[in-house]
Amino acid sequence: MGRGTFEHNYQALNLPELRAAEPDARPVLLQLGEGDQAARVQVDVFCGDNLAVGGWLLDQAARFRLIYIDPPFASGKTYAARVNGAKGAQSEVIHAYTDDAQFDEYLRWLEARLTLARDLLTSDGTLYVHLDWHAVHYAKVLLDRLFGRERFLNEIIWCYHGPSPITSAFKRKHDTILVYTKGRDYYFDADAVRVPYDEATVRTFQSSPKAGFGKVPDLARGKVPEDWWYFPVVARLHGERVGYETQKPEALLQRIVLASSAPGDRVLDFCCGSGTTGVVSARAGRNPTLCDANPVAIEKSLLRLRRLTPLPKLRVWRYATMIPE
Ligand SMILES: C[S@@+](CC[C@H](N)C(=O)[O-])C[C@H]1O[C@@H](n2cnc3c(N)ncnc32)[C@H](O)[C@@H]1O
């Protein structure tokens, strides 16, 4: 897949149905093409505020083995999306979403969503909360309170590199993903995410049976990854880029989805942005539910989902809870 493929084809979608003039009393199922009705994978995509959508899902008794959320980070910035790209021509930059709430207000916003996420998990389910230095330490305290400190599973450091204007401090080039389980017994498939040992380790153990601390690793089977992961950010030359500024790499989501859900499980991302969790989950045979308040994010997600082979069953919902400006 070539550079910016999705950006260039963006004009294929512009869905006025996602934007309501009046609030909806409940989610409205839109007639936007239902995907392949014979498919194994069911994808539900909601355009609306995640608190309203999540509350409705809770009422419907929907529960999820895996919930990943990549909410606004309290960065104080506004973010853009690229649309109407044509091959060889400059695409148009439009506003995507704003992340500039006052910090206390932001934390109240986040706490309501984290509480909902906890309630939407299955008893053996796992929540991944993706943040960075702006708010992650506050979120850790919130999550300890909501789940109990003993339900903390991991603090994953996602490292990347790239340009930075900072010269008066070290460059801030990692995000933090906090992981909590709903219960003491939880699903975790270590074998699904094993990686090869690094070459130096393999050389050491091949050189002498006495290497290490008396334990000889199974070099052929590979190891369970550490809690720090390097994956490059989605950059201009990457084929998966869809022109949504905070898009996360598929490789990052793939590790999460494979470790903490099984084929056939329901997976939720209620700040789905460009739909990364949805495409990765559907490809892996999970049933994703996505939600975003921004119609442009939903359009980007649909564009990606509709290019999957095999095509999943697709339902698109709108749940407008306030009149747009
Ligand atoms: C960091 S981005 C997610 C990016 C996504 N992980 C991806 O790979 O493209 C955060 C998203 O949260 C959405 N968002 C913010 N407030 C929301 C709300 N109240 N309900 C639903 N989505 C919301 C924004 O529109 C934005 O798309």
CSV table of C-alpha atoms and ligand atoms in Angstrom, one decimal:
chain,number,residue,atom,x,y,z
A,1,MET,CA,0.0,0.0,0.0
A,2,GLY,CA,1.5,3.3,-1.1
A,3,ARG,CA,2.2,6.5,0.8
A,4,GLY,CA,-0.9,8.3,2.1
A,5,THR,CA,-3.3,6.0,0.2
A,6,PHE,CA,-6.2,6.7,2.6
A,7,GLU,CA,-5.6,10.4,2.7
A,8,HIS,CA,-5.8,10.6,-1.1
A,9,ASN,CA,-9.1,8.7,-1.2
A,10,TYR,CA,-10.7,10.5,1.6
A,11,GLN,CA,-13.2,12.3,-0.6
A,12,ALA,CA,-14.8,8.9,-1.1
A,13,LEU,CA,-16.6,9.5,2.2
A,14,ASN,CA,-18.3,12.5,3.5
A,15,LEU,CA,-21.2,11.3,5.5
A,16,PRO,CA,-23.8,14.0,6.6
A,17,GLU,CA,-25.8,11.3,8.4
A,18,LEU,CA,-23.1,11.4,11.2
A,19,ARG,CA,-23.9,15.0,12.0
A,20,ALA,CA,-27.4,15.5,13.7
A,21,ALA,CA,-29.3,18.8,13.9
A,22,GLU,CA,-31.0,17.6,17.1
A,23,PRO,CA,-29.9,15.4,19.9
A,24,ASP,CA,-30.8,11.7,19.5
A,25,ALA,CA,-32.9,10.1,22.3
A,26,ARG,CA,-30.9,6.8,21.8
A,27,PRO,CA,-28.4,5.5,19.3
A,28,VAL,CA,-29.7,5.7,15.7
A,29,LEU,CA,-28.6,2.8,13.4
A,30,LEU,CA,-27.6,4.5,10.1
A,31,GLN,CA,-28.0,3.0,6.7
A,32,LEU,CA,-24.4,3.2,5.6
A,33,GLY,CA,-23.7,-0.2,4.0
A,34,GLU,CA,-23.7,-3.2,6.3
A,35,GLY,CA,-20.5,-4.9,5.2
A,36,ASP,CA,-20.5,-8.6,4.6
A,37,GLN,CA,-23.5,-10.2,6.4
A,38,ALA,CA,-21.9,-13.6,6.1
A,39,ALA,CA,-18.7,-12.4,7.8
A,40,ARG,CA,-17.5,-13.8,11.1
A,41,VAL,CA,-16.4,-10.4,12.5
A,42,GLN,CA,-19.0,-7.8,13.7
A,43,VAL,CA,-17.8,-4.2,13.9
A,44,ASP,CA,-20.0,-1.5,15.6
A,45,VAL,CA,-19.0,2.1,15.1
A,46,PHE,CA,-20.6,4.9,17.1
A,47,CYS,CA,-20.4,8.6,16.4
A,48,GLY,CA,-21.1,10.3,19.7
A,49,ASP,CA,-19.9,11.2,23.1
A,50,ASN,CA,-18.3,8.1,24.7
A,51,LEU,CA,-20.0,8.7,28.0
A,52,ALA,CA,-23.4,8.5,26.4
A,53,VAL,CA,-22.5,5.6,24.1
A,54,GLY,CA,-20.7,3.7,26.9
A,55,GLY,CA,-23.7,4.2,29.3
A,56,TRP,CA,-26.0,2.9,26.6
A,57,LEU,CA,-23.7,-0.2,26.0
A,58,LEU,CA,-23.8,-0.8,29.7
A,59,ASP,CA,-27.6,-0.7,29.8
A,60,GLN,CA,-27.6,-3.2,26.9
A,61,ALA,CA,-25.4,-5.5,29.0
A,62,ALA,CA,-22.5,-5.3,26.5
A,63,ARG,CA,-19.2,-6.4,28.1
A,64,PHE,CA,-15.7,-6.4,26.7
A,65,ARG,CA,-12.7,-8.6,27.3
A,66,LEU,CA,-10.4,-5.8,26.2
A,67,ILE,CA,-10.8,-2.0,26.4
A,68,TYR,CA,-8.1,0.3,25.0
A,69,ILE,CA,-8.5,4.0,25.3
A,70,ASP,CA,-6.2,6.7,23.9
A,71,PRO,CA,-8.0,9.8,25.1
A,72,PRO,CA,-6.9,13.4,24.8
A,73,PHE,CA,-3.7,13.8,26.8
A,74,ALA,CA,-4.3,17.2,28.4
A,75,SER,CA,-1.7,18.5,26.0
A,76,GLY,CA,-3.3,21.9,25.6
A,77,LYS,CA,-3.1,21.5,21.8
A,78,THR,CA,-5.6,21.3,18.9
A,79,TYR,CA,-5.2,18.5,16.4
A,80,ALA,CA,-5.8,18.4,12.7
A,81,ALA,CA,-6.9,15.9,10.0
A,82,ARG,CA,-6.1,15.8,6.4
A,83,VAL,CA,-8.9,15.5,3.9
A,84,ASN,CA,-9.7,15.8,0.2
A,85,GLY,CA,-6.3,14.7,-0.9
A,86,ALA,CA,-5.9,14.0,-4.6
A,87,LYS,CA,-2.9,12.1,-6.0
A,88,GLY,CA,-0.1,14.6,-6.6
A,89,ALA,CA,-2.0,17.5,-4.9
A,90,GLN,CA,-1.9,19.0,-1.5
A,91,SER,CA,-4.6,17.7,0.9
A,92,GLU,CA,-6.7,20.1,2.9
A,93,VAL,CA,-6.0,20.4,6.6
A,94,ILE,CA,-9.1,20.6,8.8
A,95,HIS,CA,-9.7,20.8,12.6
A,96,ALA,CA,-10.1,17.4,14.2
A,97,TYR,CA,-10.3,17.8,18.0
A,98,THR,CA,-9.3,20.1,20.8
A,99,ASP,CA,-7.4,19.0,23.9
A,100,ASP,CA,-7.3,22.2,25.9
A,101,ALA,CA,-9.6,21.7,28.8
A,102,GLN,CA,-8.6,23.2,32.2
A,103,PHE,CA,-6.7,20.4,34.0
A,104,ASP,CA,-9.2,19.8,36.9
A,105,GLU,CA,-12.0,19.7,34.4
A,106,TYR,CA,-10.0,17.3,32.3
A,107,LEU,CA,-9.4,14.9,35.2
A,108,ARG,CA,-13.1,14.9,36.0
A,109,TRP,CA,-13.8,14.1,32.3
A,110,LEU,CA,-11.2,11.3,32.5
A,111,GLU,CA,-12.5,9.8,35.7
A,112,ALA,CA,-16.0,9.5,34.4
A,113,ARG,CA,-14.7,7.6,31.3
A,114,LEU,CA,-12.3,5.3,33.4
A,115,THR,CA,-15.2,4.4,35.7
A,116,LEU,CA,-17.4,3.5,32.7
A,117,ALA,CA,-14.5,1.5,31.2
A,118,ARG,CA,-14.2,-0.5,34.4
A,119,ASP,CA,-17.9,-1.3,34.5
A,120,LEU,CA,-17.9,-2.4,30.8
A,121,LEU,CA,-15.1,-5.0,31.3
A,122,THR,CA,-15.9,-8.7,31.6
A,123,SER,CA,-14.8,-10.2,34.9
A,124,ASP,CA,-11.6,-11.4,33.3
A,125,GLY,CA,-11.1,-8.3,31.1
A,126,THR,CA,-8.3,-5.8,30.9
A,127,LEU,CA,-8.2,-2.0,30.4
A,128,TYR,CA,-5.3,-0.3,28.6
A,129,VAL,CA,-5.2,3.5,29.1
A,130,HIS,CA,-2.8,5.4,26.8
A,131,LEU,CA,-1.4,8.7,28.0
A,132,ASP,CA,1.8,10.6,28.4
A,133,TRP,CA,3.6,12.8,31.0
A,134,HIS,CA,0.9,15.4,31.0
A,135,ALA,CA,-1.6,13.4,33.0
A,136,VAL,CA,-0.5,9.8,33.4
A,137,HIS,CA,0.5,10.1,37.0
A,138,TYR,CA,-2.9,11.5,37.9
A,139,ALA,CA,-4.5,8.7,36.0
A,140,LYS,CA,-2.5,6.1,37.9
A,141,VAL,CA,-3.9,7.4,41.1
A,142,LEU,CA,-7.5,7.5,39.7
A,143,LEU,CA,-7.1,3.9,38.4
A,144,ASP,CA,-5.6,2.6,41.6
A,145,ARG,CA,-8.7,3.9,43.4
A,146,LEU,CA,-11.2,2.6,40.8
A,147,PHE,CA,-9.7,-0.9,40.3
A,148,GLY,CA,-7.7,-1.3,43.5
A,149,ARG,CA,-3.9,-1.1,43.5
A,150,GLU,CA,-3.6,-4.9,43.4
A,151,ARG,CA,-5.3,-4.9,40.0
A,152,PHE,CA,-2.5,-3.0,38.4
A,153,LEU,CA,-0.9,-5.2,35.7
A,154,ASN,CA,1.7,-3.1,33.8
A,155,GLU,CA,3.0,0.3,33.0
A,156,ILE,CA,4.0,0.0,29.3
A,157,ILE,CA,6.4,2.5,28.0
A,158,TRP,CA,6.0,3.0,24.3
A,159,CYS,CA,9.2,4.6,23.0
A,160,TYR,CA,9.7,6.2,19.6
A,161,HIS,CA,11.9,8.8,18.0
A,162,GLY,CA,11.5,11.8,15.9
A,163,PRO,CA,12.3,15.5,15.7
A,164,SER,CA,11.8,17.7,18.7
A,165,PRO,CA,12.5,21.4,19.3
A,166,ILE,CA,13.6,20.8,22.9
A,167,THR,CA,17.2,21.7,23.7
A,168,SER,CA,16.8,22.5,27.4
A,169,ALA,CA,15.7,19.0,28.5
A,170,PHE,CA,15.8,15.5,27.2
A,171,LYS,CA,13.4,15.0,24.3
A,172,ARG,CA,10.1,13.6,25.4
A,173,LYS,CA,9.8,10.5,23.3
A,174,HIS,CA,7.7,8.0,25.1
A,175,ASP,CA,4.0,7.5,26.0
A,176,THR,CA,2.8,5.5,28.9
A,177,ILE,CA,0.1,2.8,28.8
A,178,LEU,CA,-1.4,1.9,32.2
A,179,VAL,CA,-2.9,-1.6,32.3
A,180,TYR,CA,-5.4,-2.8,34.9
A,181,THR,CA,-7.4,-6.0,35.2
A,182,LYS,CA,-11.0,-6.2,36.4
A,183,GLY,CA,-10.4,-9.3,38.5
A,184,ARG,CA,-7.6,-11.5,39.9
A,185,ASP,CA,-8.2,-14.0,37.1
A,186,TYR,CA,-7.7,-12.3,33.7
A,187,TYR,CA,-7.0,-13.3,30.1
A,188,PHE,CA,-3.4,-13.0,29.0
A,189,ASP,CA,-2.0,-15.0,26.0
A,190,ALA,CA,1.8,-14.7,26.4
A,191,ASP,CA,2.5,-17.1,23.5
A,192,ALA,CA,0.6,-14.9,21.1
A,193,VAL,CA,3.1,-12.0,21.6
A,194,ARG,CA,6.4,-13.8,22.0
A,195,VAL,CA,9.4,-12.1,20.2
A,196,PRO,CA,12.8,-13.4,19.4
A,197,TYR,CA,15.6,-13.0,22.0
A,198,ASP,CA,18.0,-10.3,21.0
A,199,GLU,CA,21.2,-11.5,19.2
A,200,ALA,CA,23.5,-10.8,22.1
A,201,THR,CA,21.4,-13.0,24.4
A,202,VAL,CA,21.3,-15.8,21.8
A,203,ARG,CA,25.1,-15.6,21.4
A,204,THR,CA,25.7,-15.6,25.1
A,205,PHE,CA,23.6,-18.7,25.7
A,206,GLN,CA,25.0,-20.5,22.7
A,207,SER,CA,28.6,-19.8,23.9
A,208,SER,CA,28.2,-21.6,27.3
A,209,PRO,CA,25.5,-23.6,29.1
A,210,LYS,CA,26.6,-21.8,32.3
A,211,ALA,CA,25.6,-18.4,31.0
A,212,GLY,CA,22.9,-16.4,32.8
A,213,PHE,CA,21.6,-17.1,36.4
A,214,GLY,CA,21.2,-20.8,36.0
A,215,LYS,CA,18.1,-20.7,33.8
A,216,VAL,CA,18.5,-21.5,30.1
A,217,PRO,CA,15.9,-19.7,28.0
A,218,ASP,CA,14.0,-21.5,25.3
A,219,LEU,CA,15.7,-19.6,22.5
A,220,ALA,CA,13.6,-21.1,19.7
A,221,ARG,CA,10.3,-20.2,21.5
A,222,GLY,CA,11.3,-16.5,22.0
A,223,LYS,CA,10.5,-14.4,25.0
A,224,VAL,CA,7.5,-12.5,26.4
A,225,PRO,CA,8.2,-8.8,25.6
A,226,GLU,CA,9.4,-6.5,28.4
A,227,ASP,CA,7.2,-3.6,29.5
A,228,TRP,CA,9.0,-1.1,27.2
A,229,TRP,CA,8.2,-1.3,23.5
A,230,TYR,CA,9.8,0.4,20.6
A,231,PHE,CA,7.5,1.0,17.6
A,232,PRO,CA,8.0,3.9,15.2
A,233,VAL,CA,5.3,6.5,15.1
A,234,VAL,CA,3.0,6.6,12.1
A,235,ALA,CA,5.0,9.0,9.9
A,236,ARG,CA,4.5,10.4,6.4
A,237,LEU,CA,6.0,7.6,4.5
A,238,HIS,CA,4.1,4.8,6.3
A,239,GLY,CA,1.3,3.2,4.2
A,240,GLU,CA,-1.0,2.9,7.2
A,241,ARG,CA,-1.1,6.7,7.7
A,242,VAL,CA,-4.6,8.1,7.1
A,243,GLY,CA,-4.2,11.7,7.9
A,244,TYR,CA,-5.4,11.8,11.5
A,245,GLU,CA,-2.8,13.6,13.7
A,246,THR,CA,-2.7,11.3,16.7
A,247,GLN,CA,-3.0,8.0,14.8
A,248,LYS,CA,-1.3,5.2,16.7
A,249,PRO,CA,0.7,2.4,15.0
A,250,GLU,CA,-1.0,-0.8,14.1
A,251,ALA,CA,1.9,-2.8,15.5
A,252,LEU,CA,1.4,-1.3,19.0
A,253,LEU,CA,-2.3,-2.2,19.0
A,254,GLN,CA,-1.6,-5.6,17.6
A,255,ARG,CA,0.5,-6.6,20.6
A,256,ILE,CA,-2.2,-5.4,23.0
A,257,VAL,CA,-5.1,-7.1,21.1
A,258,LEU,CA,-3.2,-10.4,20.8
A,259,ALA,CA,-2.1,-10.5,24.4
A,260,SER,CA,-5.4,-9.5,26.1
A,261,SER,CA,-8.2,-10.9,23.9
A,262,ALA,CA,-9.0,-14.1,22.1
A,263,PRO,CA,-10.6,-14.6,18.6
A,264,GLY,CA,-14.3,-14.0,18.9
A,265,ASP,CA,-14.0,-11.6,21.9
A,266,ARG,CA,-15.5,-8.1,22.0
A,267,VAL,CA,-13.0,-5.3,22.1
A,268,LEU,CA,-13.9,-1.6,22.8
A,269,ASP,CA,-12.1,1.6,22.0
A,270,PHE,CA,-14.2,4.6,22.9
A,271,CYS,CA,-11.7,7.3,21.7
A,272,CYS,CA,-11.1,5.5,18.5
A,273,GLY,CA,-9.8,8.4,16.3
A,274,SER,CA,-8.8,6.9,13.0
A,275,GLY,CA,-9.9,3.4,13.9
A,276,THR,CA,-6.6,1.7,14.6
A,277,THR,CA,-8.0,-0.6,17.3
A,278,GLY,CA,-10.9,-1.5,15.0
A,279,VAL,CA,-8.8,-2.6,12.0
A,280,VAL,CA,-6.3,-4.5,14.1
A,281,SER,CA,-9.0,-6.3,16.1
A,282,ALA,CA,-11.1,-7.2,13.1
A,283,ARG,CA,-8.0,-8.6,11.3
A,284,ALA,CA,-7.3,-10.7,14.3
A,285,GLY,CA,-10.9,-12.1,14.4
A,286,ARG,CA,-12.1,-10.0,17.3
A,287,ASN,CA,-15.3,-8.0,17.3
A,288,PRO,CA,-14.5,-4.4,17.8
A,289,THR,CA,-16.8,-1.6,19.0
A,290,LEU,CA,-15.5,1.9,18.3
A,291,CYS,CA,-16.7,5.3,19.3
A,292,ASP,CA,-15.5,8.8,18.7
A,293,ALA,CA,-17.3,12.2,19.1
A,294,ASN,CA,-15.7,13.5,15.9
A,295,PRO,CA,-17.4,12.7,12.6
A,296,VAL,CA,-14.1,13.0,10.7
A,297,ALA,CA,-12.6,10.3,13.0
A,298,ILE,CA,-15.5,8.0,12.2
A,299,GLU,CA,-15.2,8.6,8.5
A,300,LYS,CA,-11.5,7.8,8.6
A,301,SER,CA,-12.3,4.6,10.6
A,302,LEU,CA,-14.9,3.5,8.2
A,303,LEU,CA,-12.6,4.1,5.2
A,304,ARG,CA,-10.1,1.8,6.8
A,305,LEU,CA,-12.6,-0.8,7.9
A,306,ARG,CA,-14.2,-1.0,4.5
A,307,ARG,CA,-10.8,-1.9,3.0
A,308,LEU,CA,-10.4,-5.0,5.1
A,309,THR,CA,-10.4,-8.4,3.5
A,310,PRO,CA,-12.5,-10.2,4.3
A,311,LEU,CA,-14.9,-7.4,4.8
A,312,PRO,CA,-16.5,-7.6,8.3
A,313,LYS,CA,-20.2,-7.1,9.2
A,314,LEU,CA,-20.5,-3.4,9.9
A,315,ARG,CA,-23.0,-1.3,11.8
A,316,VAL,CA,-22.7,2.4,12.0
A,317,TRP,CA,-24.5,4.3,14.8
A,318,ARG,CA,-25.0,8.0,15.6
A,319,TYR,CA,-25.8,9.1,19.1
A,320,ALA,CA,-25.7,12.9,19.1
A,321,THR,CA,-26.2,14.2,22.6
A,322,MET,CA,-25.9,17.9,21.9
A,323,ILE,CA,-26.7,20.2,19.1
A,324,PRO,CA,-23.6,21.0,17.1
A,325,GLU,CA,-22.4,24.6,16.8
B,1,LIG,C1,-5.6,10.6,20.7
B,1,LIG,S1,-7.0,10.5,19.7
B,1,LIG,C2,-7.2,8.8,19.4
B,1,LIG,C3,-6.3,8.3,18.2
B,1,LIG,C4,-6.5,6.8,17.9
B,1,LIG,N1,-6.0,5.9,18.9
B,1,LIG,C5,-5.9,6.5,16.5
B,1,LIG,O1,-5.1,5.6,16.4
B,1,LIG,O2,-6.2,7.2,15.5
B,1,LIG,C6,-8.3,10.8,20.9
B,1,LIG,C7,-9.7,10.8,20.3
B,1,LIG,O3,-10.6,11.0,21.3
B,1,LIG,C8,-11.8,11.6,20.7
B,1,LIG,N2,-12.6,12.2,21.8
B,1,LIG,C9,-12.4,13.2,22.6
B,1,LIG,N3,-13.5,13.4,23.4
B,1,LIG,C10,-14.3,12.4,23.2
B,1,LIG,C11,-15.6,12.1,23.7
B,1,LIG,N4,-16.2,12.8,24.7
B,1,LIG,N5,-16.3,11.0,23.2
B,1,LIG,C12,-15.7,10.3,22.2
B,1,LIG,N6,-14.5,10.6,21.6
B,1,LIG,C13,-13.8,11.6,22.1
B,1,LIG,C14,-11.2,12.7,19.8
B,1,LIG,O4,-12.1,13.1,18.8
B,1,LIG,C15,-10.0,11.9,19.2
B,1,LIG,O5,-10.3,11.4,18.0
